[in-house]
mmCIF file with all atom_site columns, C-alpha atoms in Angstrom:
data_model
loop_
_atom_site.group_PDB
_atom_site.id
_atom_site.type_symbol
_atom_site.label_atom_id
_atom_site.label_alt_id
_atom_site.label_comp_id
_atom_site.label_asym_id
_atom_site.label_entity_id
_atom_site.label_seq_id
_atom_site.pdbx_PDB_ins_code
_atom_site.Cartn_x
_atom_site.Cartn_y
_atom_site.Cartn_z
_atom_site.occupancy
_atom_site.B_iso_or_equiv
_atom_site.pdbx_formal_charge
_atom_site.auth_seq_id
_atom_site.auth_comp_id
_atom_site.auth_asym_id
_atom_site.auth_atom_id
_atom_site.pdbx_PDB_model_num
ATOM 1  C CA . MET K 1 1  ? 59.774 -61.881 -26.512 1.00 0.00 ? 11  MET K CA 1
ATOM 2  C CA . PHE K 1 2  ? 59.985 -58.930 -28.893 1.00 0.00 ? 12  PHE K CA 1
ATOM 3  C CA . GLY K 1 3  ? 61.583 -59.352 -32.306 1.00 0.00 ? 13  GLY K CA 1
ATOM 4  C CA . LYS K 1 4  ? 64.355 -57.185 -33.606 1.00 0.00 ? 14  LYS K CA 1
ATOM 5  C CA . GLY K 1 5  ? 63.194 -53.576 -33.401 1.00 0.00 ? 15  GLY K CA 1
ATOM 6  C CA . GLY K 1 6  ? 59.915 -54.683 -31.815 1.00 0.00 ? 16  GLY K CA 1
ATOM 7  C CA . ILE K 1 7  ? 60.160 -52.349 -28.840 1.00 0.00 ? 17  ILE K CA 1
ATOM 8  C CA . GLY K 1 8  ? 61.286 -49.475 -31.065 1.00 0.00 ? 18  GLY K CA 1
ATOM 9  C CA . ASN K 1 9  ? 58.300 -49.955 -33.348 1.00 0.00 ? 19  ASN K CA 1
ATOM 10 C CA . LEU K 1 10 ? 55.991 -50.240 -30.358 1.00 0.00 ? 20  LEU K CA 1
ATOM 11 C CA . MET K 1 11 ? 57.331 -46.964 -28.963 1.00 0.00 ? 21  MET K CA 1
ATOM 12 C CA . LYS K 1 12 ? 56.867 -45.232 -32.326 1.00 0.00 ? 22  LYS K CA 1
ATOM 13 C CA . GLN K 1 13 ? 53.277 -46.455 -32.491 1.00 0.00 ? 23  GLN K CA 1
ATOM 14 C CA . ALA K 1 14 ? 52.607 -45.248 -28.957 1.00 0.00 ? 24  ALA K CA 1
ATOM 15 C CA . GLN K 1 15 ? 54.047 -41.813 -29.764 1.00 0.00 ? 25  GLN K CA 1
ATOM 16 C CA . ALA K 1 16 ? 51.975 -41.574 -32.943 1.00 0.00 ? 26  ALA K CA 1
ATOM 17 C CA . MET K 1 17 ? 48.837 -42.567 -31.036 1.00 0.00 ? 27  MET K CA 1
ATOM 18 C CA . GLN K 1 18 ? 49.551 -39.960 -28.366 1.00 0.00 ? 28  GLN K CA 1
ATOM 19 C CA . ALA K 1 19 ? 50.059 -37.264 -31.022 1.00 0.00 ? 29  ALA K CA 1
ATOM 20 C CA . ASN K 1 20 ? 46.772 -38.231 -32.702 1.00 0.00 ? 30  ASN K CA 1
ATOM 21 C CA . MET K 1 21 ? 44.984 -38.160 -29.348 1.00 0.00 ? 31  MET K CA 1
ATOM 22 C CA . GLU K 1 22 ? 46.344 -34.700 -28.543 1.00 0.00 ? 32  GLU K CA 1
ATOM 23 C CA . LYS K 1 23 ? 45.311 -33.437 -31.983 1.00 0.00 ? 33  LYS K CA 1
ATOM 24 C CA . ALA K 1 24 ? 41.773 -34.800 -31.536 1.00 0.00 ? 34  ALA K CA 1
ATOM 25 C CA . GLN K 1 25 ? 41.521 -33.241 -28.065 1.00 0.00 ? 35  GLN K CA 1
ATOM 26 C CA . ALA K 1 26 ? 42.605 -29.862 -29.440 1.00 0.00 ? 36  ALA K CA 1
ATOM 27 C CA . GLU K 1 27 ? 40.023 -30.113 -32.225 1.00 0.00 ? 37  GLU K CA 1
ATOM 28 C CA . ILE K 1 28 ? 37.313 -30.941 -29.692 1.00 0.00 ? 38  ILE K CA 1
ATOM 29 C CA . ALA K 1 29 ? 38.327 -28.003 -27.478 1.00 0.00 ? 39  ALA K CA 1
ATOM 30 C CA . ALA K 1 30 ? 38.074 -25.651 -30.480 1.00 0.00 ? 40  ALA K CA 1
ATOM 31 C CA . MET K 1 31 ? 34.649 -26.984 -31.435 1.00 0.00 ? 41  MET K CA 1
ATOM 32 C CA . GLU K 1 32 ? 31.430 -25.000 -30.991 1.00 0.00 ? 42  GLU K CA 1
ATOM 33 C CA . VAL K 1 33 ? 27.959 -26.542 -30.913 1.00 0.00 ? 43  VAL K CA 1
ATOM 34 C CA . GLU K 1 34 ? 24.526 -24.976 -30.738 1.00 0.00 ? 44  GLU K CA 1
ATOM 35 C CA . GLY K 1 35 ? 21.793 -26.348 -28.548 1.00 0.00 ? 45  GLY K CA 1
ATOM 36 C CA . GLN K 1 36 ? 18.217 -25.216 -28.797 1.00 0.00 ? 46  GLN K CA 1
ATOM 37 C CA . ALA K 1 37 ? 14.826 -25.700 -27.233 1.00 0.00 ? 47  ALA K CA 1
ATOM 38 C CA . GLY K 1 38 ? 11.281 -24.555 -27.816 1.00 0.00 ? 48  GLY K CA 1
ATOM 39 C CA . SER K 1 39 ? 11.586 -24.730 -31.624 1.00 0.00 ? 49  SER K CA 1
ATOM 40 C CA . GLY K 1 40 ? 14.537 -22.371 -31.487 1.00 0.00 ? 50  GLY K CA 1
ATOM 41 C CA . ALA K 1 41 ? 13.050 -19.952 -28.959 1.00 0.00 ? 51  ALA K CA 1
ATOM 42 C CA . VAL K 1 42 ? 16.152 -20.472 -26.822 1.00 0.00 ? 52  VAL K CA 1
ATOM 43 C CA . LYS K 1 43 ? 19.585 -21.158 -28.296 1.00 0.00 ? 53  LYS K CA 1
ATOM 44 C CA . VAL K 1 44 ? 22.940 -21.581 -26.603 1.00 0.00 ? 54  VAL K CA 1
ATOM 45 C CA . LEU K 1 45 ? 26.399 -21.805 -28.105 1.00 0.00 ? 55  LEU K CA 1
ATOM 46 C CA . MET K 1 46 ? 28.808 -24.069 -26.220 1.00 0.00 ? 56  MET K CA 1
ATOM 47 C CA . THR K 1 47 ? 32.513 -24.619 -26.745 1.00 0.00 ? 57  THR K CA 1
ATOM 48 C CA . GLY K 1 48 ? 34.244 -27.971 -26.726 1.00 0.00 ? 58  GLY K CA 1
ATOM 49 C CA . LYS K 1 49 ? 35.326 -27.212 -23.167 1.00 0.00 ? 59  LYS K CA 1
ATOM 50 C CA . HIS K 1 50 ? 31.655 -27.069 -22.073 1.00 0.00 ? 60  HIS K CA 1
ATOM 51 C CA . MET K 1 51 ? 31.744 -23.299 -21.639 1.00 0.00 ? 61  MET K CA 1
ATOM 52 C CA . LEU K 1 52 ? 28.713 -21.269 -22.715 1.00 0.00 ? 62  LEU K CA 1
ATOM 53 C CA . LYS K 1 53 ? 29.664 -18.652 -25.250 1.00 0.00 ? 63  LYS K CA 1
ATOM 54 C CA . ARG K 1 54 ? 26.285 -17.182 -26.132 1.00 0.00 ? 64  ARG K CA 1
ATOM 55 C CA . VAL K 1 55 ? 22.618 -17.386 -25.123 1.00 0.00 ? 65  VAL K CA 1
ATOM 56 C CA . GLN K 1 56 ? 19.835 -16.174 -27.429 1.00 0.00 ? 66  GLN K CA 1
ATOM 57 C CA . ILE K 1 57 ? 16.285 -15.857 -26.170 1.00 0.00 ? 67  ILE K CA 1
ATOM 58 C CA . ASP K 1 58 ? 13.328 -15.055 -28.394 1.00 0.00 ? 68  ASP K CA 1
ATOM 59 C CA . ASP K 1 59 ? 11.105 -12.271 -27.044 1.00 0.00 ? 69  ASP K CA 1
ATOM 60 C CA . ALA K 1 60 ? 8.102  -14.615 -26.897 1.00 0.00 ? 70  ALA K CA 1
ATOM 61 C CA . ALA K 1 61 ? 9.977  -16.931 -24.517 1.00 0.00 ? 71  ALA K CA 1
ATOM 62 C CA . MET K 1 62 ? 10.297 -14.105 -21.974 1.00 0.00 ? 72  MET K CA 1
ATOM 63 C CA . ASP K 1 63 ? 6.591  -14.180 -21.095 1.00 0.00 ? 73  ASP K CA 1
ATOM 64 C CA . ASP K 1 64 ? 6.788  -17.048 -18.623 1.00 0.00 ? 74  ASP K CA 1
ATOM 65 C CA . LYS K 1 65 ? 9.733  -17.295 -16.220 1.00 0.00 ? 75  LYS K CA 1
ATOM 66 C CA . GLU K 1 66 ? 9.304  -20.992 -15.398 1.00 0.00 ? 76  GLU K CA 1
ATOM 67 C CA . THR K 1 67 ? 9.021  -21.980 -19.049 1.00 0.00 ? 77  THR K CA 1
ATOM 68 C CA . LEU K 1 68 ? 12.089 -19.897 -19.895 1.00 0.00 ? 78  LEU K CA 1
ATOM 69 C CA . GLU K 1 69 ? 14.073 -21.593 -17.129 1.00 0.00 ? 79  GLU K CA 1
ATOM 70 C CA . ASP K 1 70 ? 13.048 -25.016 -18.473 1.00 0.00 ? 80  ASP K CA 1
ATOM 71 C CA . LEU K 1 71 ? 13.957 -24.021 -22.037 1.00 0.00 ? 81  LEU K CA 1
ATOM 72 C CA . LEU K 1 72 ? 17.389 -22.840 -20.906 1.00 0.00 ? 82  LEU K CA 1
ATOM 73 C CA . VAL K 1 73 ? 18.058 -26.188 -19.243 1.00 0.00 ? 83  VAL K CA 1
ATOM 74 C CA . LEU K 1 74 ? 16.845 -28.070 -22.325 1.00 0.00 ? 84  LEU K CA 1
ATOM 75 C CA . ALA K 1 75 ? 18.970 -25.962 -24.681 1.00 0.00 ? 85  ALA K CA 1
ATOM 76 C CA . PHE K 1 76 ? 22.053 -26.432 -22.520 1.00 0.00 ? 86  PHE K CA 1
ATOM 77 C CA . ASN K 1 77 ? 21.490 -30.197 -22.352 1.00 0.00 ? 87  ASN K CA 1
ATOM 78 C CA . ASP K 1 78 ? 20.942 -30.315 -26.114 1.00 0.00 ? 88  ASP K CA 1
ATOM 79 C CA . ALA K 1 79 ? 24.292 -28.606 -26.696 1.00 0.00 ? 89  ALA K CA 1
ATOM 80 C CA . ALA K 1 80 ? 26.040 -30.892 -24.191 1.00 0.00 ? 90  ALA K CA 1
ATOM 81 C CA . ASN K 1 81 ? 24.607 -33.987 -25.910 1.00 0.00 ? 91  ASN K CA 1
ATOM 82 C CA . LYS K 1 82 ? 25.678 -32.739 -29.340 1.00 0.00 ? 92  LYS K CA 1
ATOM 83 C CA . LEU K 1 83 ? 29.156 -32.048 -28.013 1.00 0.00 ? 93  LEU K CA 1
ATOM 84 C CA . GLU K 1 84 ? 29.344 -35.527 -26.481 1.00 0.00 ? 94  GLU K CA 1
ATOM 85 C CA . GLN K 1 85 ? 28.337 -37.114 -29.793 1.00 0.00 ? 95  GLN K CA 1
ATOM 86 C CA . ALA K 1 86 ? 30.845 -35.035 -31.762 1.00 0.00 ? 96  ALA K CA 1
ATOM 87 C CA . SER K 1 87 ? 33.602 -35.870 -29.260 1.00 0.00 ? 97  SER K CA 1
ATOM 88 C CA . ALA K 1 88 ? 32.836 -39.576 -29.455 1.00 0.00 ? 98  ALA K CA 1
ATOM 89 C CA . ALA K 1 89 ? 32.923 -39.431 -33.252 1.00 0.00 ? 99  ALA K CA 1
ATOM 90 C CA . LYS K 1 90 ? 36.346 -37.717 -33.160 1.00 0.00 ? 100 LYS K CA 1
ATOM 91 C CA . MET K 1 91 ? 37.793 -40.181 -30.663 1.00 0.00 ? 101 MET K CA 1
ATOM 92 C CA . ALA K 1 92 ? 36.286 -43.382 -32.123 1.00 0.00 ? 102 ALA K CA 1
ATOM 93 C CA . PRO K 1 93 ? 38.991 -43.905 -34.757 1.00 0.00 ? 103 PRO K CA 1
ATOM 94 C CA . LEU K 1 94 ? 41.681 -43.677 -32.087 1.00 0.00 ? 104 LEU K CA 1
#
């Protein structure tokens, strides 16, 4: 079924793939992406673990509570989408 050394080579390949996967996951976890909304009136910084690290709100965005709430959601979603795209790009070669 397997040639001479076939299982050994298969195991080595599996170990190498696992090491590459772990490296990519660590790189993704260390990543930071910025999402924004309202032409930059609201910006959020998100880590690769989907944790918010910073929120910046322009003074002009503070005038209307409902609009600010919407901009926060949009900025968060923008960051999450960017993170998803960056993660997919990192994992695609694997």
